[in-house]
CSV table of C-alpha atoms and ligand atoms in Angstrom, one decimal:
chain,number,residue,atom,x,y,z
A,1,MET,CA,0.1,-11.3,25.2
A,2,THR,CA,-2.9,-13.4,24.9
A,3,ALA,CA,-5.3,-12.8,22.0
A,4,HIS,CA,-9.1,-11.9,24.2
A,5,SER,CA,-12.0,-10.9,22.6
A,6,ASP,CA,-10.6,-7.1,22.1
A,7,SER,CA,-7.9,-7.9,20.6
A,8,ALA,CA,-9.0,-6.3,17.4
A,9,ASP,CA,-10.1,-3.2,19.1
A,10,LEU,CA,-7.9,-0.2,18.5
A,11,SER,CA,-9.2,2.6,20.7
A,12,GLY,CA,-6.9,5.2,21.6
A,13,ARG,CA,-4.6,4.4,19.2
A,14,SER,CA,-3.8,6.7,16.1
A,15,ALA,CA,-3.6,5.9,12.4
A,16,LEU,CA,-2.0,7.2,9.0
A,17,VAL,CA,-3.0,5.9,5.7
A,18,THR,CA,-1.6,7.5,2.6
A,19,GLY,CA,-3.4,7.7,-0.5
A,20,GLY,CA,-5.9,7.3,2.1
A,21,ALA,CA,-9.1,9.3,-0.4
A,22,ALA,CA,-9.6,6.1,-2.2
A,23,GLY,CA,-9.4,3.0,-3.1
A,24,ILE,CA,-7.7,0.6,-1.2
A,25,GLY,CA,-6.7,3.2,1.0
A,26,ALA,CA,-9.6,4.7,1.8
A,27,ALA,CA,-11.1,1.0,2.8
A,28,CYS,CA,-7.9,1.1,5.1
A,29,ALA,CA,-8.8,4.7,6.5
A,30,ARG,CA,-12.9,3.3,6.8
A,31,GLU,CA,-11.4,-0.3,8.7
A,32,LEU,CA,-9.2,1.3,11.3
A,33,ALA,CA,-11.7,4.4,12.0
A,34,ALA,CA,-14.4,1.1,12.4
A,35,ARG,CA,-11.8,-0.3,14.9
A,36,GLY,CA,-11.8,2.6,16.9
A,37,ALA,CA,-8.6,4.1,15.8
A,38,ALA,CA,-8.4,8.0,15.0
A,39,VAL,CA,-7.3,8.2,11.7
A,40,THR,CA,-5.7,11.0,9.5
A,41,VAL,CA,-6.4,10.6,5.8
A,42,ALA,CA,-2.9,11.4,4.0
A,43,ASP,CA,-4.1,12.4,0.3
A,44,ILE,CA,-2.7,14.7,-2.5
A,45,ASP,CA,-6.4,14.8,-3.2
A,46,GLY,CA,-7.3,17.5,0.0
A,47,ASP,CA,-10.9,17.6,-0.6
A,48,ALA,CA,-11.4,14.0,-0.9
A,49,ALA,CA,-9.4,13.5,2.1
A,50,ALA,CA,-11.3,16.1,3.9
A,51,ALA,CA,-14.5,14.3,3.0
A,52,LEU,CA,-14.0,11.1,4.0
A,53,ALA,CA,-11.9,12.3,7.4
A,54,ARG,CA,-15.2,14.0,7.8
A,55,GLU,CA,-17.2,10.9,7.3
A,56,ILE,CA,-15.2,8.7,9.8
A,57,GLY,CA,-14.4,10.9,12.3
A,58,GLY,CA,-10.7,11.4,11.7
A,59,ALA,CA,-8.5,13.9,10.2
A,60,ALA,CA,-7.4,14.9,6.8
A,61,TRP,CA,-3.8,15.9,5.8
A,62,ALA,CA,-3.5,17.5,1.7
A,63,VAL,CA,-0.1,16.1,0.9
A,64,ASP,CA,2.1,15.5,-2.3
A,65,LEU,CA,4.3,12.5,-0.8
A,66,MET,CA,6.5,12.7,-4.1
A,67,ASP,CA,7.5,16.0,-3.2
A,68,VAL,CA,10.1,14.0,-0.7
A,69,ALA,CA,12.3,17.1,0.4
A,70,ALA,CA,9.7,18.3,2.3
A,71,LEU,CA,9.1,15.0,4.3
A,72,GLU,CA,13.1,15.1,5.4
A,73,ASP,CA,12.6,17.1,8.7
A,74,LEU,CA,9.2,15.4,9.4
A,75,ARG,CA,8.2,13.9,12.6
A,76,LEU,CA,5.0,11.9,13.0
A,77,GLU,CA,3.6,10.7,16.0
A,78,THR,CA,1.2,7.9,15.2
A,79,ASP,CA,0.8,4.2,16.3
A,80,ILE,CA,-0.1,2.6,12.9
A,81,LEU,CA,1.5,3.9,9.5
A,82,VAL,CA,0.2,2.4,6.3
A,83,ASN,CA,2.2,3.0,3.6
A,84,ASN,CA,-0.3,2.7,0.2
A,85,ALA,CA,-0.2,5.9,-1.8
A,86,GLY,CA,1.2,4.5,-5.2
A,87,ILE,CA,0.8,5.2,-8.8
A,88,GLN,CA,1.4,2.9,-12.2
A,89,THR,CA,2.6,3.7,-15.2
A,90,VAL,CA,2.4,1.0,-18.3
A,91,SER,CA,5.1,1.3,-20.9
A,92,SER,CA,8.1,-0.4,-22.4
A,93,ILE,CA,11.4,0.1,-20.7
A,94,GLU,CA,12.7,1.4,-24.3
A,95,ASP,CA,9.8,4.1,-24.2
A,96,PHE,CA,9.5,4.5,-20.3
A,97,VAL,CA,10.2,8.2,-19.5
A,98,PRO,CA,12.9,8.8,-17.3
A,99,ALA,CA,11.6,11.5,-14.8
A,100,ARG,CA,8.3,9.4,-14.8
A,101,PHE,CA,10.3,6.5,-13.3
A,102,HIS,CA,12.3,8.7,-11.1
A,103,ASP,CA,8.9,10.0,-9.8
A,104,MET,CA,7.5,6.6,-9.2
A,105,LEU,CA,10.4,5.7,-6.9
A,106,MET,CA,9.9,8.6,-5.3
A,107,LEU,CA,6.1,8.2,-4.4
A,108,MET,CA,6.4,4.4,-3.7
A,109,VAL,CA,9.9,4.0,-2.1
A,110,GLU,CA,11.4,7.3,-0.6
A,111,ALA,CA,8.1,8.4,0.7
A,112,PRO,CA,7.7,5.4,2.4
A,113,PHE,CA,11.1,5.3,3.9
A,114,LEU,CA,10.7,9.3,4.9
A,115,LEU,CA,7.5,8.3,6.7
A,116,VAL,CA,9.0,5.4,8.7
A,117,ARG,CA,12.1,7.7,9.4
A,118,ALA,CA,9.4,10.4,10.7
A,119,ALA,CA,7.5,7.8,12.4
A,120,LEU,CA,9.9,5.4,14.2
A,121,PRO,CA,11.5,7.7,17.5
A,122,SER,CA,7.5,8.0,18.7
A,123,MET,CA,6.8,4.5,18.3
A,124,TYR,CA,9.9,3.6,20.2
A,125,ALA,CA,9.4,5.9,22.4
A,126,ASN,CA,5.9,4.0,23.0
A,127,GLU,CA,7.4,0.9,22.5
A,128,PHE,CA,4.7,0.2,20.0
A,129,GLY,CA,4.3,0.6,16.3
A,130,ARG,CA,2.4,-1.1,13.4
A,131,ILE,CA,3.9,-0.2,9.6
A,132,VAL,CA,1.7,-2.0,6.8
A,133,ASN,CA,2.9,-1.6,3.5
A,134,ILE,CA,0.9,-1.7,0.7
A,135,SER,CA,3.3,-3.8,-1.7
A,136,SER,CA,1.9,-6.0,-5.2
A,137,VAL,CA,1.9,-9.3,-6.7
A,138,HIS,CA,4.4,-7.3,-8.2
A,139,GLY,CA,6.3,-7.0,-5.1
A,140,ILE,CA,7.3,-11.0,-5.7
A,141,ARG,CA,6.5,-10.9,-9.3
A,142,ALA,CA,7.1,-9.0,-12.7
A,143,SER,CA,5.1,-8.1,-15.1
A,144,ALA,CA,6.0,-6.8,-19.1
A,145,TYR,CA,5.3,-2.9,-19.4
A,146,LYS,CA,5.6,-2.3,-15.6
A,147,SER,CA,9.2,-1.9,-14.8
A,148,ALA,CA,8.9,1.6,-12.2
A,149,TYR,CA,6.3,-0.1,-10.8
A,150,VAL,CA,7.9,-3.6,-10.1
A,151,THR,CA,11.3,-2.2,-9.2
A,152,ALA,CA,9.5,0.1,-6.6
A,153,LYS,CA,7.4,-2.4,-5.1
A,154,HIS,CA,10.6,-5.0,-4.7
A,155,ALA,CA,12.5,-2.3,-3.2
A,156,LEU,CA,9.6,-1.5,-0.7
A,157,GLU,CA,9.4,-5.2,0.5
A,158,GLY,CA,13.2,-4.8,1.7
A,159,LEU,CA,12.4,-1.5,3.5
A,160,SER,CA,9.7,-3.5,4.8
A,161,LYS,CA,12.0,-5.9,6.4
A,162,ALA,CA,14.9,-3.9,7.2
A,163,THR,CA,12.7,-2.0,9.5
A,164,ALA,CA,11.2,-5.2,10.4
A,165,LEU,CA,14.9,-6.0,11.8
A,166,GLU,CA,15.3,-2.6,13.4
A,167,GLY,CA,11.8,-2.4,15.0
A,168,GLY,CA,11.7,-5.6,16.4
A,169,PRO,CA,13.2,-4.8,20.3
A,170,HIS,CA,11.2,-1.7,20.2
A,171,GLY,CA,7.7,-3.1,19.8
A,172,VAL,CA,7.1,-2.2,16.4
A,173,THR,CA,5.9,-4.5,13.5
A,174,SER,CA,6.3,-4.1,9.4
A,175,ASN,CA,4.7,-6.1,6.8
A,176,CYS,CA,3.2,-6.0,3.6
A,177,ILE,CA,0.5,-6.7,2.0
A,178,ASN,CA,0.6,-8.2,-1.5
A,179,PRO,CA,-2.5,-8.1,-3.7
A,180,GLY,CA,-3.1,-9.0,-6.8
A,181,TYR,CA,-5.5,-6.9,-9.2
A,182,VAL,CA,-8.1,-4.5,-7.1
A,183,ARG,CA,-11.2,-2.7,-8.3
A,184,THR,CA,-9.8,0.9,-7.6
A,185,ALA,CA,-9.5,3.7,-10.2
A,186,LEU,CA,-6.0,2.7,-10.6
A,187,VAL,CA,-6.7,-0.9,-12.2
A,188,ASP,CA,-9.9,1.0,-14.1
A,189,LYS,CA,-7.1,3.3,-15.8
A,190,GLN,CA,-4.5,-0.2,-16.2
A,191,ILE,CA,-7.3,-1.6,-18.1
A,192,ALA,CA,-7.4,1.0,-20.7
A,193,ASP,CA,-3.6,1.7,-21.1
A,194,GLN,CA,-2.9,-2.3,-21.3
A,195,ALA,CA,-5.7,-2.4,-24.0
A,196,ALA,CA,-3.7,-0.1,-25.7
A,197,ALA,CA,-0.5,-1.7,-25.4
A,198,HIS,CA,-1.5,-4.6,-26.3
A,199,GLY,CA,-4.2,-3.2,-29.3
A,200,ILE,CA,-7.3,-6.0,-27.6
A,201,ALA,CA,-10.6,-4.6,-25.7
A,202,GLU,CA,-10.8,-4.0,-22.5
A,203,GLN,CA,-12.9,-7.4,-21.7
A,204,GLU,CA,-10.0,-9.1,-23.1
A,205,VAL,CA,-7.6,-7.1,-20.8
A,206,VAL,CA,-9.2,-8.3,-17.6
A,207,GLU,CA,-9.7,-11.5,-18.6
A,208,LYS,CA,-6.6,-12.7,-20.8
A,209,VAL,CA,-4.0,-10.1,-19.3
A,210,LEU,CA,-5.2,-9.1,-15.4
A,211,LEU,CA,-6.5,-12.7,-14.0
A,212,THR,CA,-4.4,-14.6,-16.9
A,213,GLU,CA,-2.4,-15.9,-13.8
A,214,SER,CA,-5.0,-15.9,-10.8
A,215,VAL,CA,-7.0,-19.2,-10.4
A,216,ILE,CA,-10.1,-16.9,-9.4
A,217,LYS,CA,-10.9,-15.0,-11.5
A,218,ARG,CA,-12.4,-11.8,-9.9
A,219,LEU,CA,-11.2,-9.0,-8.6
A,220,ILE,CA,-10.4,-8.3,-5.1
A,221,GLU,CA,-12.8,-5.5,-3.5
A,222,PRO,CA,-10.9,-3.1,-1.7
A,223,GLY,CA,-12.4,-4.2,1.7
A,224,GLU,CA,-11.1,-7.2,1.3
A,225,VAL,CA,-7.2,-6.1,1.8
A,226,ALA,CA,-8.5,-3.6,4.0
A,227,SER,CA,-9.7,-6.3,6.4
A,228,LEU,CA,-5.8,-7.8,6.5
A,229,VAL,CA,-4.6,-4.4,7.4
A,230,GLY,CA,-7.2,-4.3,10.1
A,231,TRP,CA,-5.6,-7.7,11.3
A,232,LEU,CA,-2.0,-7.2,11.2
A,233,VAL,CA,-2.3,-4.1,13.2
A,234,SER,CA,-4.3,-5.5,16.0
A,235,ALA,CA,-2.9,-7.7,18.8
A,236,TYR,CA,-3.5,-10.8,16.9
A,237,ALA,CA,-0.5,-10.2,14.8
A,238,GLY,CA,2.1,-9.0,17.5
A,239,MET,CA,4.6,-11.9,16.2
A,240,VAL,CA,4.1,-11.3,12.1
A,241,THR,CA,7.0,-9.6,11.3
A,242,GLY,CA,9.1,-9.0,8.3
A,243,SER,CA,6.5,-10.7,6.4
A,244,SER,CA,4.5,-10.1,3.1
A,245,TYR,CA,0.8,-11.8,3.1
A,246,VAL,CA,-0.3,-12.2,-0.5
A,247,MET,CA,-3.7,-12.2,-1.3
A,248,ASP,CA,-3.6,-13.1,-5.3
A,249,GLY,CA,-5.9,-15.7,-6.4
A,250,GLY,CA,-3.6,-18.2,-6.6
A,251,TRP,CA,-1.4,-15.9,-9.2
A,252,SER,CA,1.8,-16.5,-7.2
A,253,ALA,CA,1.1,-20.1,-6.1
A,254,ARG,CA,1.9,-21.2,-9.9
B,1,LIG,N1,-5.4,-1.6,-7.3
B,1,LIG,C1,-4.9,-2.6,-7.9
B,1,LIG,O1,-4.9,-3.4,-8.1
B,1,LIG,C2,-3.4,-2.8,-6.5
B,1,LIG,C3,-3.0,-4.0,-6.4
B,1,LIG,C4,-1.8,-4.2,-5.7
B,1,LIG,C5,-1.5,-3.1,-5.2
B,1,LIG,N2,-1.9,-1.9,-5.4
B,1,LIG,C6,-1.4,-1.1,-4.4
B,1,LIG,O2,-2.5,-0.2,-3.4
B,1,LIG,C7,-2.3,0.9,-3.6
B,1,LIG,C8,-3.2,1.6,-3.4
B,1,LIG,O3,-3.8,1.5,-5.3
B,1,LIG,P1,-4.9,2.2,-5.4
B,1,LIG,O4,-5.4,0.9,-6.2
B,1,LIG,O5,-6.0,2.0,-4.2
B,1,LIG,O6,-5.0,3.2,-6.1
B,1,LIG,P2,-6.0,4.3,-6.1
B,1,LIG,O7,-5.7,5.1,-7.4
B,1,LIG,O8,-7.3,4.0,-6.1
B,1,LIG,O9,-5.9,5.4,-5.2
B,1,LIG,C9,-4.1,6.1,-5.0
B,1,LIG,C10,-4.9,7.3,-3.6
B,1,LIG,O10,-3.2,7.8,-3.7
B,1,LIG,C11,-3.5,9.0,-4.0
B,1,LIG,N3,-2.2,9.6,-4.4
B,1,LIG,C12,-1.8,9.5,-5.9
B,1,LIG,N4,-0.5,10.3,-5.8
B,1,LIG,C13,-0.1,11.1,-4.5
B,1,LIG,C14,0.9,11.7,-4.1
B,1,LIG,N5,1.8,12.0,-4.8
B,1,LIG,N6,1.0,12.2,-2.8
B,1,LIG,C15,-0.4,11.5,-2.3
B,1,LIG,N7,-1.5,10.6,-2.7
B,1,LIG,C16,-1.0,10.4,-3.8
B,1,LIG,C17,-4.6,9.1,-4.7
B,1,LIG,O11,-5.1,10.8,-5.0
B,1,LIG,C18,-5.5,8.6,-4.3
B,1,LIG,O12,-6.5,8.8,-3.7
B,1,LIG,C19,-1.1,1.5,-4.1
B,1,LIG,O13,-0.2,1.3,-3.7
B,1,LIG,C20,-1.0,0.3,-5.6
B,1,LIG,O14,0.0,0.3,-5.9
B,1,LIG,C21,-3.3,-1.7,-6.1
């Protein structure tokens, strides 16, 4: 297909964004709606999901995606799936609570797998689908005290590539986005947790821990990540699949 003036238009497309009520997910929901898609905001915070759905003229789905058993028989009819919901825990491996490790892998690996599994049949029937997995620079790099998160994001990279290989012949693309630190509640909490783990002040955490590897010394804005999602699901990106798009201020260039 040749890219033309309305190749970024998503009118007539449906989209589902997990963890869509806040942070990066909310920015994605707004971006996709602004481009014309009918967006479903899926989030454990049903009130916030409903409020955002009202704002963007979409729908809300109150769901705990950690309850993976409930997703096994799901069938989704959506053209675009953004696997975004995620959580963080900062702890040394020897102190890491095993149940928390398990929960994080369920939310950040098993739930994306089950949602992809639920969405592919209708995407295949329509010969069109766009899957965007919000990974992290921690999908390609490790940091101390984040074993479950790093493990989950590396696994998500593998799921995304396997999905790309299976989906390609059916018009379905699958890609990851790998942001560095984005200005959201998830990072606000980490700043406090890292300050406790390292025994230093919060401002020092931002400068010396979070942004130490970043050449550009600022947090990423959620809208910057969402703009890349908007491009990846557009007609311009029809040949982009199995890829991982880093947005990390130069962190992984080292
Ligand atoms: N903020 C960052 O610096 C950063 C960097 C790289 C990648 N990411 C990734 O981006 C994604 C979004 O992160 P964020 O910073 O916007 O987080 P956030 O905490 O601001 O928002 C996460 C959203 O997910 C929802 N959620 C949490 N648990 C859920 C569950 N069990 N079921 C359904 N919804 C649930 C929350 O209610 C919230 O609305 C995550 O996958 C995260 O790993 C974030």
